[in-house]
Coordinates of C-alpha atoms in Angstrom, one line a residue:
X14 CA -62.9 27.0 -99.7
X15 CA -62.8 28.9 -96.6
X16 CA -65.8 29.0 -94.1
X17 CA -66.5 32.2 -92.2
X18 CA -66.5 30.5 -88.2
X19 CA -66.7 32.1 -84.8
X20 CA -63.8 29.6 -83.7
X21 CA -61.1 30.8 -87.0
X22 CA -59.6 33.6 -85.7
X23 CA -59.1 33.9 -81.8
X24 CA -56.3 36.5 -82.2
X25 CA -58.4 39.3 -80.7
X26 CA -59.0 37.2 -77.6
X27 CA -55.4 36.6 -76.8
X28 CA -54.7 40.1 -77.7
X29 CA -57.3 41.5 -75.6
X30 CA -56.4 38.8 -72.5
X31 CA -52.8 39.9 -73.2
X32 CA -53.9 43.7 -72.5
X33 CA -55.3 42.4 -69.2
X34 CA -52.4 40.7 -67.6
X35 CA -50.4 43.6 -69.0
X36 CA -53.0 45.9 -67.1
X37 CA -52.7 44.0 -64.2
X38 CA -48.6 43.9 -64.3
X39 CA -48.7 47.7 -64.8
X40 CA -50.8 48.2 -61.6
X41 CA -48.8 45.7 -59.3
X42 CA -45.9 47.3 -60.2
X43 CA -46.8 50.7 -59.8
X44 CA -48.2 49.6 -56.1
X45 CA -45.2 47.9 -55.1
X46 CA -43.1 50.6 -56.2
X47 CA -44.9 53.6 -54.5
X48 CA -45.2 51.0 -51.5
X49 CA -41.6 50.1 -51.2
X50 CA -40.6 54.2 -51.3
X51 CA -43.0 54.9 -48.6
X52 CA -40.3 52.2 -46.6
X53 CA -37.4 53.9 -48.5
X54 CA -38.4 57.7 -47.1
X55 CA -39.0 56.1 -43.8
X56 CA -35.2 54.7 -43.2
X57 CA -34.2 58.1 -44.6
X58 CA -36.0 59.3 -42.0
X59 CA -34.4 57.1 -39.1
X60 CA -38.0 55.2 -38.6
X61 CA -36.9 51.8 -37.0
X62 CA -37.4 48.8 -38.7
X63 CA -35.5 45.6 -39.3
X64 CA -33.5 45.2 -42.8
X65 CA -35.7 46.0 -46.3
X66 CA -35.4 44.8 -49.5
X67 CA -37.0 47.3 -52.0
X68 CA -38.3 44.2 -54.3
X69 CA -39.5 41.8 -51.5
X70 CA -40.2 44.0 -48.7
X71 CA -40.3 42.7 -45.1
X72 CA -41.6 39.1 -46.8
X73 CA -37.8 38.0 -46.6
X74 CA -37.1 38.3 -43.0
X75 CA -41.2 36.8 -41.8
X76 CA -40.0 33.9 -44.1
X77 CA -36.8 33.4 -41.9
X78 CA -38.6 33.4 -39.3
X79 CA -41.5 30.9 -39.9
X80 CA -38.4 28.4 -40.5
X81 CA -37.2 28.7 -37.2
X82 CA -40.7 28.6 -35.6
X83 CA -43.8 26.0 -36.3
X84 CA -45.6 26.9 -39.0
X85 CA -48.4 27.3 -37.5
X86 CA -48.0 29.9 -35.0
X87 CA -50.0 33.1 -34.0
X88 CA -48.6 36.2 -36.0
X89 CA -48.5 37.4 -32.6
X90 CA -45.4 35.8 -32.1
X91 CA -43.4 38.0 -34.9
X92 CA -43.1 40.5 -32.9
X93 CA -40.6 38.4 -30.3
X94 CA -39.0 36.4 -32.6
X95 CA -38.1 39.6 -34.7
X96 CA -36.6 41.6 -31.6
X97 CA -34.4 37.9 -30.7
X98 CA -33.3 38.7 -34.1
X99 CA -32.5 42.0 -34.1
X100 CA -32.7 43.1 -30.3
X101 CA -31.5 47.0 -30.9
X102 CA -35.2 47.7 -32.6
X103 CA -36.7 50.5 -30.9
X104 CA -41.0 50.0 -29.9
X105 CA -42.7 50.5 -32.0
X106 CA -41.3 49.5 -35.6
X107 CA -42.6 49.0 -39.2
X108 CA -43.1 45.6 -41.1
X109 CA -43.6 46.0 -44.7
X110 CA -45.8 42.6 -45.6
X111 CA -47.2 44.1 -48.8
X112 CA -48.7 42.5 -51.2
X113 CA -49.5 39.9 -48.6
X114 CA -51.4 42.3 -46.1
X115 CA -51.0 45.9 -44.8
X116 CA -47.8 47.4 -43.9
X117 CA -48.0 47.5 -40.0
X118 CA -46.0 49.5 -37.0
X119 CA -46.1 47.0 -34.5
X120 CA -47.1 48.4 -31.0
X121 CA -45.5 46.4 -27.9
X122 CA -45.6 49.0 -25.1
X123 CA -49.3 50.1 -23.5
X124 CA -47.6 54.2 -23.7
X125 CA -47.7 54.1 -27.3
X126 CA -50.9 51.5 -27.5
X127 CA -53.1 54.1 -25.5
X128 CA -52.2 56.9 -27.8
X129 CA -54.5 55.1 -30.6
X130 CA -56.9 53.0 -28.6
X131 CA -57.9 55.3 -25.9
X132 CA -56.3 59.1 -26.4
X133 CA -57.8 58.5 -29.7
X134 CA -59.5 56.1 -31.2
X135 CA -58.4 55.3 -34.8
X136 CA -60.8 53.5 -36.7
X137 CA -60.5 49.5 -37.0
X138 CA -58.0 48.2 -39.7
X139 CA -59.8 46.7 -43.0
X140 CA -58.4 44.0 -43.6
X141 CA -60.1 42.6 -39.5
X142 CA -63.6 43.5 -41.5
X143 CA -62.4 41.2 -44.5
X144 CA -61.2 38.4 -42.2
X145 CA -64.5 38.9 -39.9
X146 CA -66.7 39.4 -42.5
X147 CA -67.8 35.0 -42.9
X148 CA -68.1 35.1 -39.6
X149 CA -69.9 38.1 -38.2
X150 CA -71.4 39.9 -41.4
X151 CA -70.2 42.9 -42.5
X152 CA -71.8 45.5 -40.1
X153 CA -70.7 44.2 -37.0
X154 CA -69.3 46.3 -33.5
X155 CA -65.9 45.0 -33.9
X156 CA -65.6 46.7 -37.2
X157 CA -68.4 49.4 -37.7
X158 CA -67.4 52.7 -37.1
X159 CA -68.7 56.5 -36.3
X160 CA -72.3 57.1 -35.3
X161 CA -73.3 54.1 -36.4
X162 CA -71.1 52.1 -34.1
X163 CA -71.8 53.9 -31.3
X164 CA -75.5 53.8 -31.8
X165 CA -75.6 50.1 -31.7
X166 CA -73.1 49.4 -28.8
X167 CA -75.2 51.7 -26.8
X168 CA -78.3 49.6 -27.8
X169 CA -76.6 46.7 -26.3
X170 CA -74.6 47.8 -23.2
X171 CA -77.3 47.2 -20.8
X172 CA -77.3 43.7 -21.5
X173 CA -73.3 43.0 -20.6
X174 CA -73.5 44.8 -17.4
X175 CA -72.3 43.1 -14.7
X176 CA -75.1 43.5 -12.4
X177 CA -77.8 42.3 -15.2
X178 CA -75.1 39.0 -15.9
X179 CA -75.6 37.9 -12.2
X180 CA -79.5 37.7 -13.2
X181 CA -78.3 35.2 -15.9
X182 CA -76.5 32.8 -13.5
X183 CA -78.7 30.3 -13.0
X184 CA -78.5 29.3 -16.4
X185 CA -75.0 29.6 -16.6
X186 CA -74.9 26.5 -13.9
X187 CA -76.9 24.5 -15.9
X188 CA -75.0 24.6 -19.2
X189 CA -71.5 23.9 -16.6
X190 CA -73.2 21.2 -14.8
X191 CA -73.8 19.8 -18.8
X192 CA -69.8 20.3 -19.2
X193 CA -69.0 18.4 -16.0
X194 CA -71.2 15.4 -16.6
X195 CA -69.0 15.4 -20.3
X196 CA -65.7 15.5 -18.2
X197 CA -67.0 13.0 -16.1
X198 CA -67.6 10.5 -19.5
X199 CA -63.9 11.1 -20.6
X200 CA -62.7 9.9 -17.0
X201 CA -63.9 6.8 -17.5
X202 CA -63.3 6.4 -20.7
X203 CA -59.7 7.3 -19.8
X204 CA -58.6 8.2 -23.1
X205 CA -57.1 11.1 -25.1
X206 CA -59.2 14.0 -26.4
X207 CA -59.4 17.5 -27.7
X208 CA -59.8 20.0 -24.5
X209 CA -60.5 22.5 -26.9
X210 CA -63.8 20.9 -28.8
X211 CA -65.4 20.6 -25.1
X212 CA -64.5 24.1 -23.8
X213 CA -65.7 25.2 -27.5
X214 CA -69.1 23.4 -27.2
X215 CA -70.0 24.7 -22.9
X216 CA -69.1 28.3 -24.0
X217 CA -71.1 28.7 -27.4
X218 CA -74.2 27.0 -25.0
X219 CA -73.3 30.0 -22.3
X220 CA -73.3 32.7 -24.4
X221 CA -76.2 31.1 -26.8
X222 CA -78.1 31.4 -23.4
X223 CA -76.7 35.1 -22.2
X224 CA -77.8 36.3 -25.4
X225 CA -80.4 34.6 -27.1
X226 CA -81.9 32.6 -24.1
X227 CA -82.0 29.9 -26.5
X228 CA -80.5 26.3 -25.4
X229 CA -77.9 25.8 -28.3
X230 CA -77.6 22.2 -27.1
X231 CA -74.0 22.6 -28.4
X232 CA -72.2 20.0 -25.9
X233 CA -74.9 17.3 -27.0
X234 CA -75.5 17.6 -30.7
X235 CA -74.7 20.2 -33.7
X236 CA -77.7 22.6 -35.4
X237 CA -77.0 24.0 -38.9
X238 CA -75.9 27.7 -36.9
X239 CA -72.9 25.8 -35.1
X240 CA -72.1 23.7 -37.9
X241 CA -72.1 26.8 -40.3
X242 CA -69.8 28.5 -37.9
X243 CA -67.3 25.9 -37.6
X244 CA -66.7 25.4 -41.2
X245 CA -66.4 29.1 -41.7
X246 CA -63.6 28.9 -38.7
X247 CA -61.8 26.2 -40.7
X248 CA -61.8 27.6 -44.2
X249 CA -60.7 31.1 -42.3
X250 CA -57.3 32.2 -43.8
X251 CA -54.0 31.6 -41.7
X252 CA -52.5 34.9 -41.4
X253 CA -48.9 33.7 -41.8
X254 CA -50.1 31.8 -45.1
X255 CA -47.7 33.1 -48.0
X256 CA -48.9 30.6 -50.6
X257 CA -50.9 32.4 -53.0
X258 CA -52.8 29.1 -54.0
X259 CA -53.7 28.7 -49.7
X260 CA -54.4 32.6 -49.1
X261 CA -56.6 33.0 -52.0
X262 CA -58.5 30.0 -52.2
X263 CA -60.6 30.3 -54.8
X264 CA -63.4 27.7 -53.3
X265 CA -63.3 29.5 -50.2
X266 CA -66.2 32.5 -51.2
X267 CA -68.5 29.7 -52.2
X268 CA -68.2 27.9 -48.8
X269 CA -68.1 31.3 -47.2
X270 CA -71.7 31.9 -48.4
X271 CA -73.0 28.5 -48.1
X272 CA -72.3 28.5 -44.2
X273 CA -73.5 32.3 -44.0
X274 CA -76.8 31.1 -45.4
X275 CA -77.0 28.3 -43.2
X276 CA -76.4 30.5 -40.2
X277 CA -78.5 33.3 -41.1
X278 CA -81.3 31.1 -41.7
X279 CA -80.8 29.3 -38.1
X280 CA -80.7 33.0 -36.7
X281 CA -83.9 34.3 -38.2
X282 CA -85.6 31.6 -36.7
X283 CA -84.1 32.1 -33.2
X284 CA -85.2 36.0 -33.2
X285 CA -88.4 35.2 -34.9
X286 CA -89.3 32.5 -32.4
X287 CA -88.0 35.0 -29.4
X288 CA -90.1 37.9 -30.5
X289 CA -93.1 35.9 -30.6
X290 CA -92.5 34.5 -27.1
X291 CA -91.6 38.3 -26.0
X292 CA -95.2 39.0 -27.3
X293 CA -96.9 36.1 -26.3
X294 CA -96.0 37.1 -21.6
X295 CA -96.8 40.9 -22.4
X296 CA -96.0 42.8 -19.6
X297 CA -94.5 39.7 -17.7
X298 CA -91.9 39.6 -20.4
X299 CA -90.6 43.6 -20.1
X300 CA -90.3 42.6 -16.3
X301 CA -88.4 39.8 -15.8
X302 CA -85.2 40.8 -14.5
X303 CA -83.0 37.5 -16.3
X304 CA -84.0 38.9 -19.6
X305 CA -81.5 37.9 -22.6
X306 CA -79.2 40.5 -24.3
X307 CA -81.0 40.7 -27.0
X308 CA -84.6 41.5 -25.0
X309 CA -82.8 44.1 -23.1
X310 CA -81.5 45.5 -26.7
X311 CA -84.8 45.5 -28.1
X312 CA -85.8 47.6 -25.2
X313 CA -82.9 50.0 -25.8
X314 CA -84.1 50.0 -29.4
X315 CA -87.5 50.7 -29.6
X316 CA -87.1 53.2 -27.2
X317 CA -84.8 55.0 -28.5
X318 CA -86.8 54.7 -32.1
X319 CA -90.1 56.2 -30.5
X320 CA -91.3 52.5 -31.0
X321 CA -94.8 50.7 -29.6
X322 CA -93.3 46.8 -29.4
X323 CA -97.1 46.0 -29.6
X324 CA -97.2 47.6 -32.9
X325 CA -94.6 45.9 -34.7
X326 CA -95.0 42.6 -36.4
X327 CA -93.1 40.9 -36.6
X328 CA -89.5 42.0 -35.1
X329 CA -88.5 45.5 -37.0
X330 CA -86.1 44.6 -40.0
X331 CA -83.7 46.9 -39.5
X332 CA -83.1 46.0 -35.7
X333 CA -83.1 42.4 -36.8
X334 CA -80.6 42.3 -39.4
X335 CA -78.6 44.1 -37.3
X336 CA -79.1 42.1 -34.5
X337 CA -78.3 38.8 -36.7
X338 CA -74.8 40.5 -37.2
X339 CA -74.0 41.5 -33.8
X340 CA -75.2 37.5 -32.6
X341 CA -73.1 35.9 -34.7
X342 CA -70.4 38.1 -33.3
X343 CA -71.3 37.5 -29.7
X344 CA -71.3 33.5 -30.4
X345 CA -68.2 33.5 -32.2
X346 CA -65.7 36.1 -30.5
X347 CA -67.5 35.6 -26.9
X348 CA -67.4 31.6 -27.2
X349 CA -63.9 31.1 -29.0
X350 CA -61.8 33.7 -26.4
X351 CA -63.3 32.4 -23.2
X352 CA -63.2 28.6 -24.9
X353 CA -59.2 29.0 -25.4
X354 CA -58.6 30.7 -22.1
X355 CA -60.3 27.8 -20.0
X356 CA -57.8 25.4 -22.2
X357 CA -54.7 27.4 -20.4
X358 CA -55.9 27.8 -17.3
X359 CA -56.4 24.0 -16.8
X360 CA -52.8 23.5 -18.6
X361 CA -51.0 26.1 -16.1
X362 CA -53.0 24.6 -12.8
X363 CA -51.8 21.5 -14.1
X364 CA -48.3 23.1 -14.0
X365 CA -48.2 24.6 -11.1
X366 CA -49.4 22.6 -8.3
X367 CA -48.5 24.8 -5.8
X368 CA -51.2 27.5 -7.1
X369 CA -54.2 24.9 -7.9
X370 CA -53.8 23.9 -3.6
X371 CA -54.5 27.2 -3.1
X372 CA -57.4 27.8 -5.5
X373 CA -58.8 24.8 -4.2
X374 CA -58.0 26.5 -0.9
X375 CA -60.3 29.2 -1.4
X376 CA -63.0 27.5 -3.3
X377 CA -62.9 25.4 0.3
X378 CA -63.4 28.2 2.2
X379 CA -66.6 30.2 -0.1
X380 CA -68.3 27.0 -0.9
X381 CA -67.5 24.5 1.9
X382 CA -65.8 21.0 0.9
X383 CA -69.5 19.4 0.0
X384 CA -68.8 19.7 -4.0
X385 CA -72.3 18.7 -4.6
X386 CA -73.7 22.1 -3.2
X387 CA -71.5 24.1 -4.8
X388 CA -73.6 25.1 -7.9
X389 CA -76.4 25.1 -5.8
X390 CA -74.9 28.0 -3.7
X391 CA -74.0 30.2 -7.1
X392 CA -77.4 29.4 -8.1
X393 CA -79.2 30.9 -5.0
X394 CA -77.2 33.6 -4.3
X395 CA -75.1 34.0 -7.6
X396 CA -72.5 37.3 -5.8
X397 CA -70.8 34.7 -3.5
X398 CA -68.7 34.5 -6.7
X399 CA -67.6 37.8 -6.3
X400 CA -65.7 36.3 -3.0
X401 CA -63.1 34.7 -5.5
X402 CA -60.4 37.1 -5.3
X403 CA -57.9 34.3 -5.8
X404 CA -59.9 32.2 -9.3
X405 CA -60.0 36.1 -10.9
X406 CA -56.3 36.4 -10.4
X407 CA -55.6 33.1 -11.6
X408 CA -58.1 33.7 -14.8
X409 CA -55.8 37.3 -15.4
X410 CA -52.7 36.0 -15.6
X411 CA -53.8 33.1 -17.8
X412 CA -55.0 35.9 -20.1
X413 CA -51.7 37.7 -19.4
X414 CA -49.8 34.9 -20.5
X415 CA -51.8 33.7 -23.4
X416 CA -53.9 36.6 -24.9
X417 CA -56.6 35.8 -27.0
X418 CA -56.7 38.3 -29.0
X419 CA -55.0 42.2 -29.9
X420 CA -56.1 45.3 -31.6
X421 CA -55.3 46.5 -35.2
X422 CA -56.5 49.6 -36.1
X423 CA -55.5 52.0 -39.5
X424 CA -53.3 55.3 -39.5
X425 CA -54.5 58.5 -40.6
X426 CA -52.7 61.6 -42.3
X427 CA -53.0 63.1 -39.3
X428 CA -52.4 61.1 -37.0
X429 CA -48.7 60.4 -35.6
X430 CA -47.3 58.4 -32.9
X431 CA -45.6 60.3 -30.2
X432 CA -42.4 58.4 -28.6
X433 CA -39.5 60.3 -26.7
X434 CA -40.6 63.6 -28.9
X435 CA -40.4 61.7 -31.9
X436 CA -42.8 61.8 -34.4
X437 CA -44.0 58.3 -36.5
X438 CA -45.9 59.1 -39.3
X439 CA -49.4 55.8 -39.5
X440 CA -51.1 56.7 -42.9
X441 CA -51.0 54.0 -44.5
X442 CA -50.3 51.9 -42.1
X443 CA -52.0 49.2 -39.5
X444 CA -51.3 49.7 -35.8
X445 CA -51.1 47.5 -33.9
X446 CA -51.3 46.4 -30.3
X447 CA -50.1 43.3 -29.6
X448 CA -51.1 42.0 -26.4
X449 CA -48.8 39.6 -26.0
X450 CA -46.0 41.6 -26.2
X451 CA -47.0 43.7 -24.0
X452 CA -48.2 40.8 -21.4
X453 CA -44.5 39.5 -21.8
X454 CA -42.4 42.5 -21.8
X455 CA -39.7 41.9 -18.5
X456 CA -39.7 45.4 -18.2
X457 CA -43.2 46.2 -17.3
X458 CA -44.1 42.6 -15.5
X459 CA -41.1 41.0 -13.2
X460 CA -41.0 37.3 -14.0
X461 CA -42.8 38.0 -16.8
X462 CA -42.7 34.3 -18.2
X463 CA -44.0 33.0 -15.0
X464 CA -47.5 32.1 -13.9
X465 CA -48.1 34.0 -10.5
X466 CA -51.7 35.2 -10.3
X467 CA -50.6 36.9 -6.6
X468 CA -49.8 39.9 -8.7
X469 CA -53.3 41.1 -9.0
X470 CA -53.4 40.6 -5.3
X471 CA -50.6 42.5 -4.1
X472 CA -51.1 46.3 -2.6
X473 CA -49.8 49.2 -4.9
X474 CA -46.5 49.7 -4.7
X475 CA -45.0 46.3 -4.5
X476 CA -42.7 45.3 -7.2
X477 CA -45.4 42.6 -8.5
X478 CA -48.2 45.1 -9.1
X479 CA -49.0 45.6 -12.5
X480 CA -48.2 49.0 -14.8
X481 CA -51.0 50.4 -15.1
X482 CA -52.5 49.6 -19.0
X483 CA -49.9 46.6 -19.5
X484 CA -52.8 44.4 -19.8
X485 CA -54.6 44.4 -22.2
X486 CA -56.7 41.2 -23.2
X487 CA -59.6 43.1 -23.7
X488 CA -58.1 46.5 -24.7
X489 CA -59.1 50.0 -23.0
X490 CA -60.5 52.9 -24.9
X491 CA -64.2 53.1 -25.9
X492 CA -64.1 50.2 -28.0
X493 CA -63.1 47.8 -25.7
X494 CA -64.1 44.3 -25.4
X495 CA -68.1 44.2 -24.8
X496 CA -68.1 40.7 -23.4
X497 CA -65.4 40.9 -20.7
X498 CA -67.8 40.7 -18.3
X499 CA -68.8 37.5 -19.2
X500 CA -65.8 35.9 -19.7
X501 CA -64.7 36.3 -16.1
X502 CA -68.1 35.5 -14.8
X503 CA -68.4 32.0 -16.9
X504 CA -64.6 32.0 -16.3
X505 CA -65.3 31.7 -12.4
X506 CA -67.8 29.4 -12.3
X507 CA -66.2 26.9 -14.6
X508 CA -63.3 26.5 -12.5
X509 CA -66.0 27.0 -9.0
X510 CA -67.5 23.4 -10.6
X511 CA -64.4 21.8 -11.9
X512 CA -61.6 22.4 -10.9
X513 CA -61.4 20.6 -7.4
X514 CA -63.8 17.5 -9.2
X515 CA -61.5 16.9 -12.0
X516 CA -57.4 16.5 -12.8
X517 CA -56.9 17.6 -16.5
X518 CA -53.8 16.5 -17.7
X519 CA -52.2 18.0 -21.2
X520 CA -50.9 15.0 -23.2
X521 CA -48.8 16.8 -26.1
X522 CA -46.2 14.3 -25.8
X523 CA -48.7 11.3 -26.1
X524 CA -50.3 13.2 -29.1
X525 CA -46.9 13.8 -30.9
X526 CA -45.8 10.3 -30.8
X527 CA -49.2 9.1 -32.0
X528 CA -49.1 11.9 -34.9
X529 CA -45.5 10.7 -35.4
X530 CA -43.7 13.5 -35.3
X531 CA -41.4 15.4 -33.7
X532 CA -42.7 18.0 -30.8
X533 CA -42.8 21.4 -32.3
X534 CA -42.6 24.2 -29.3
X535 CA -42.3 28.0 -29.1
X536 CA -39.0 29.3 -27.1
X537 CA -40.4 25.6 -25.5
X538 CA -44.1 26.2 -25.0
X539 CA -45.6 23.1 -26.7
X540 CA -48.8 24.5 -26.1
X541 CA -48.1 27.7 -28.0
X542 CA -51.0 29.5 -29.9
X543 CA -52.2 29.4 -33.2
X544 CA -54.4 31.8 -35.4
X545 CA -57.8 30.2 -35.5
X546 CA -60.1 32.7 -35.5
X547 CA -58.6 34.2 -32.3
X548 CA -55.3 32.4 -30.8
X549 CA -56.0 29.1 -29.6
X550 CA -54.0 26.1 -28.1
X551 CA -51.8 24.1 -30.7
X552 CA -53.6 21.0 -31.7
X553 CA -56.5 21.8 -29.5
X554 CA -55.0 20.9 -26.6
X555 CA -54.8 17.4 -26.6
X556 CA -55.1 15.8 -22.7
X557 CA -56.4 13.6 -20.7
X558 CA -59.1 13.6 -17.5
X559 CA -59.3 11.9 -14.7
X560 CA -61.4 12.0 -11.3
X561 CA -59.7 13.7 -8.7

């Protein structure tokens, strides 16, 4: 007897699941053969690039390379270690990294960067709004585009000038003053730490304050906003990751949207509780001149939308989901940058004791040798910080030497690069600028590898002074870095309220033994940078502080 079941004949399903995978072989391999011939035309051509295979692409040579550096190094550093490997490659030249990311040209000259940054500005690579998308939400300035872009990084403009930043100064102090009293704990306790958790947790309470006006209380405790934002860091994918299994995670979308609630939710909170406050002083409220960013955008907004604030209740939806994306960009991009760059400049003081005397030198000689009235002095009359010619070229060429962060934007059809009359084709492709080759290249900076902050001090014409457009931490072009600003203000008074209080001491090889390992370095930088959301120390730079 035979019974008529649901589970007696499955062969459909196989067949049907067999018709898949065959689906999905057909359509890898037609990509990776039209993908590889775009490469093959392109040597035809004369286009430089190092040696391609037509099955595996570029993937062969990056491998090669990520055996003969740490594994966990920027991607940043392909572009040096392939030129040490094949040192006839003409700038710029094509990586083939399919089906891992984009094909790129990689961009290490500032002639060739501007052409696509500033002459004109190509649109921002996908694959940055995939990876930014946990973090930021996916309308965001770093990735929206057209009309829409421009609209909203008018609308907040006024709020990163550098003459409405001074008005947030006092502030500033406080949240610094915070960071020194942690330093001051770690003295005594005279043991190893993580640099990079404290610089982490005194930048997202500056820019939670520049922006929001909101005490993040990050350097005391954790709120669900910070916590949600540092998991989302952490399950971030590495960009030199070739493991299928690691790249695409397939737990990481449910954690992505876990911490985006949890962050979203923290957020509407903040902006609700702001509004009501904003509504609550009236006409004291418009102004007062140390308003937030985001008062100064709400300003912009409802001006520019015909808008009574008295007759909206609450905040306008559309300026507040906006407004949640552009935040969590602010606290992210604006707290992890300026967080890793304080890491190096302590490490290169440290370094170079010749150029810390003379810092300390001229914060002598601005805020007298009484440290206990320095941030009393920035407080009251916040410009004195503009005095600091020395502690801004000492914060450049730390971002010279380790940039925080490049640009990637995509090709067009047509759209071609123009070097020494010839002509590179970019559709298809990512551009992009590396900053640190640029920062590095002997050619445009003499000593390059050296830390000498007297070349932003020297007159025009010297053989220190810089090319013009060779840095480029922040890139030029109209969608440059919005937050520069603050970074060298915060940047300034950090080391105005440190620096001469505090000796901070890099312990890698104290941290290696204790990990048990041998010390991993980049053409010997121990402290070489890593891909963790932007480039950060290795290990978090791991030191030691002492009273000075």
């Amino acid at each position: 007897m035979y019974f008529n079941t649901p589970f007696m004949d499955i062969r459909p399903i196989v067949v049907g699941l067999g018709f898949l995978v065959l689906g999905f072989a057909v359509t890898f391999l037609v990509k990776l053969y039209k993908t590889r011939m775009v490469f093959v035309r392109l040597r035809r051509q004369g286009m430089p690039m190092p040696p391609h295979s037509f099955l595996f692409g570029h993937l062969g040579i990056i491998n090669d390379i990520l055996q003969s550096i740490p594994d966990d190094c920027h991607p940043h550093y392909y572009l040096d270690a392939i030129r040490q490997e094949y040192p006839d490659l003409s700038d710029p030249f094509y990586l083939d990294f399919w089906p891992f990311s984009s094909s790129m040209i990689l961009v290490g000259t500032p002639d060739v960067a501007s052409q696509f940054t500033q002459e004109r500005s190509l649109p921002k690579l996908e694959d940055l709004r995939i990876y930014m998308e946990p973090l930021t939400g996916e309308k965001n300035l770093l990735t929206m585009e057209g009309k829409e872009w421009k609209t909203w990084r008018g609308i907040y403009n006024p709020g990163f000038a550098a003459s409405h930043l001074m008005t947030l100064v006092p502030g500033i102090v406080e949240d610094v003053l915070d960071f020194s009293e942690t330093l001051k704990k770690y003295a005594n306790l005279a043991g190893m730490f993580k640099l990079e958790e404290l610089t982490n947790r005194v930048t997202v309470d500056i820019i939670g304050r520049v922006v929001l006006d909101t005490k993040m209380n990050a350097q005391h405790s954790e709120n669900d906003f910070l916590a949600g934002m540092r998991s989302q860091v952490k399950w971030l994918p590495i960009g030199n990751e070739i493991n299928p299994l690691k790249k695409w995670n397939p737990i990481r979308p449910f954690v992505f949207r876990y911490n985006t609630r949890r962050m979203d939710r923290w957020l509407s909170s903040a902006l609700d509780e702001r509004f009501a406050l904003r509504q609550g002083l009236g006409e004291a409220a418009m102004l007062k001149r140390s308003k937030p960013v985001i008062d100064l955008a709400l300003d912009t907004y409802l001006l520019d939308q015909g808008l009574n604030e008295k007759c909206v209740r609450p905040m306008e939806d559309t300026f507040k989901a906006m407004s949640m994306n552009q935040i969590k960009l602010f606290l992210f991009a604006g707290h992890d940058t300026t967080s890793s760059t304080l890491c190096y400049m302590y490490y290169l003081l440290q370094k170079n004791p010749e150029i810390q005397k003379k810092l300390h030198a001229e914060l002598d000689d601005v805020f007298g040798t009484d440290l206990t009235k320095t941030a009393s002095l920035i407080t009251e009359n916040p410009h004195i910080l503009n005095k600091l010619s020395y502690t801004v070229a000492v914060v450049k060429e730390t971002l010279r030497l380790f940039a925080p962060a490049s640009s990637v934007r995509v090709g067009e059809p047509d759209f071609f690069l123009n070097v020494n009359g010839v002509q590179y084709p970019t559709e298809g492709f990512g551009i992009w600028s590396v900053a640190r080759a640029s920062h590095h290249n002997p050619t445009l900076w003499p000593e390059a590898e050296a830390f000498i902050p007297e070349r932003w001090l020297v007159p025009e014409g010297d053989p220190l002074y810089p090319v013009k457009g060779a840095f480029r931490p922040f890139e030029f072009g109209p969608r440059n870095c919005i937050g520069q600003e603050v970074v060298m203000l915060e940047t300034r008074i950090i080391m105005a309220l440190t620096v001469r209080e505090f000796i901070v001491e890099p312990s890698y090889a104290e941290f290696d033994r204790r990990m048990g390992r041998v010390s991993k370095t980049f053409h010997g930088e121990r402290a070489y940078q890593v891909l963790s959301g932007s480039a950060k120390a290795a290990d978090g730079m791991p030191c030691r502080v002492r009273m000075r």
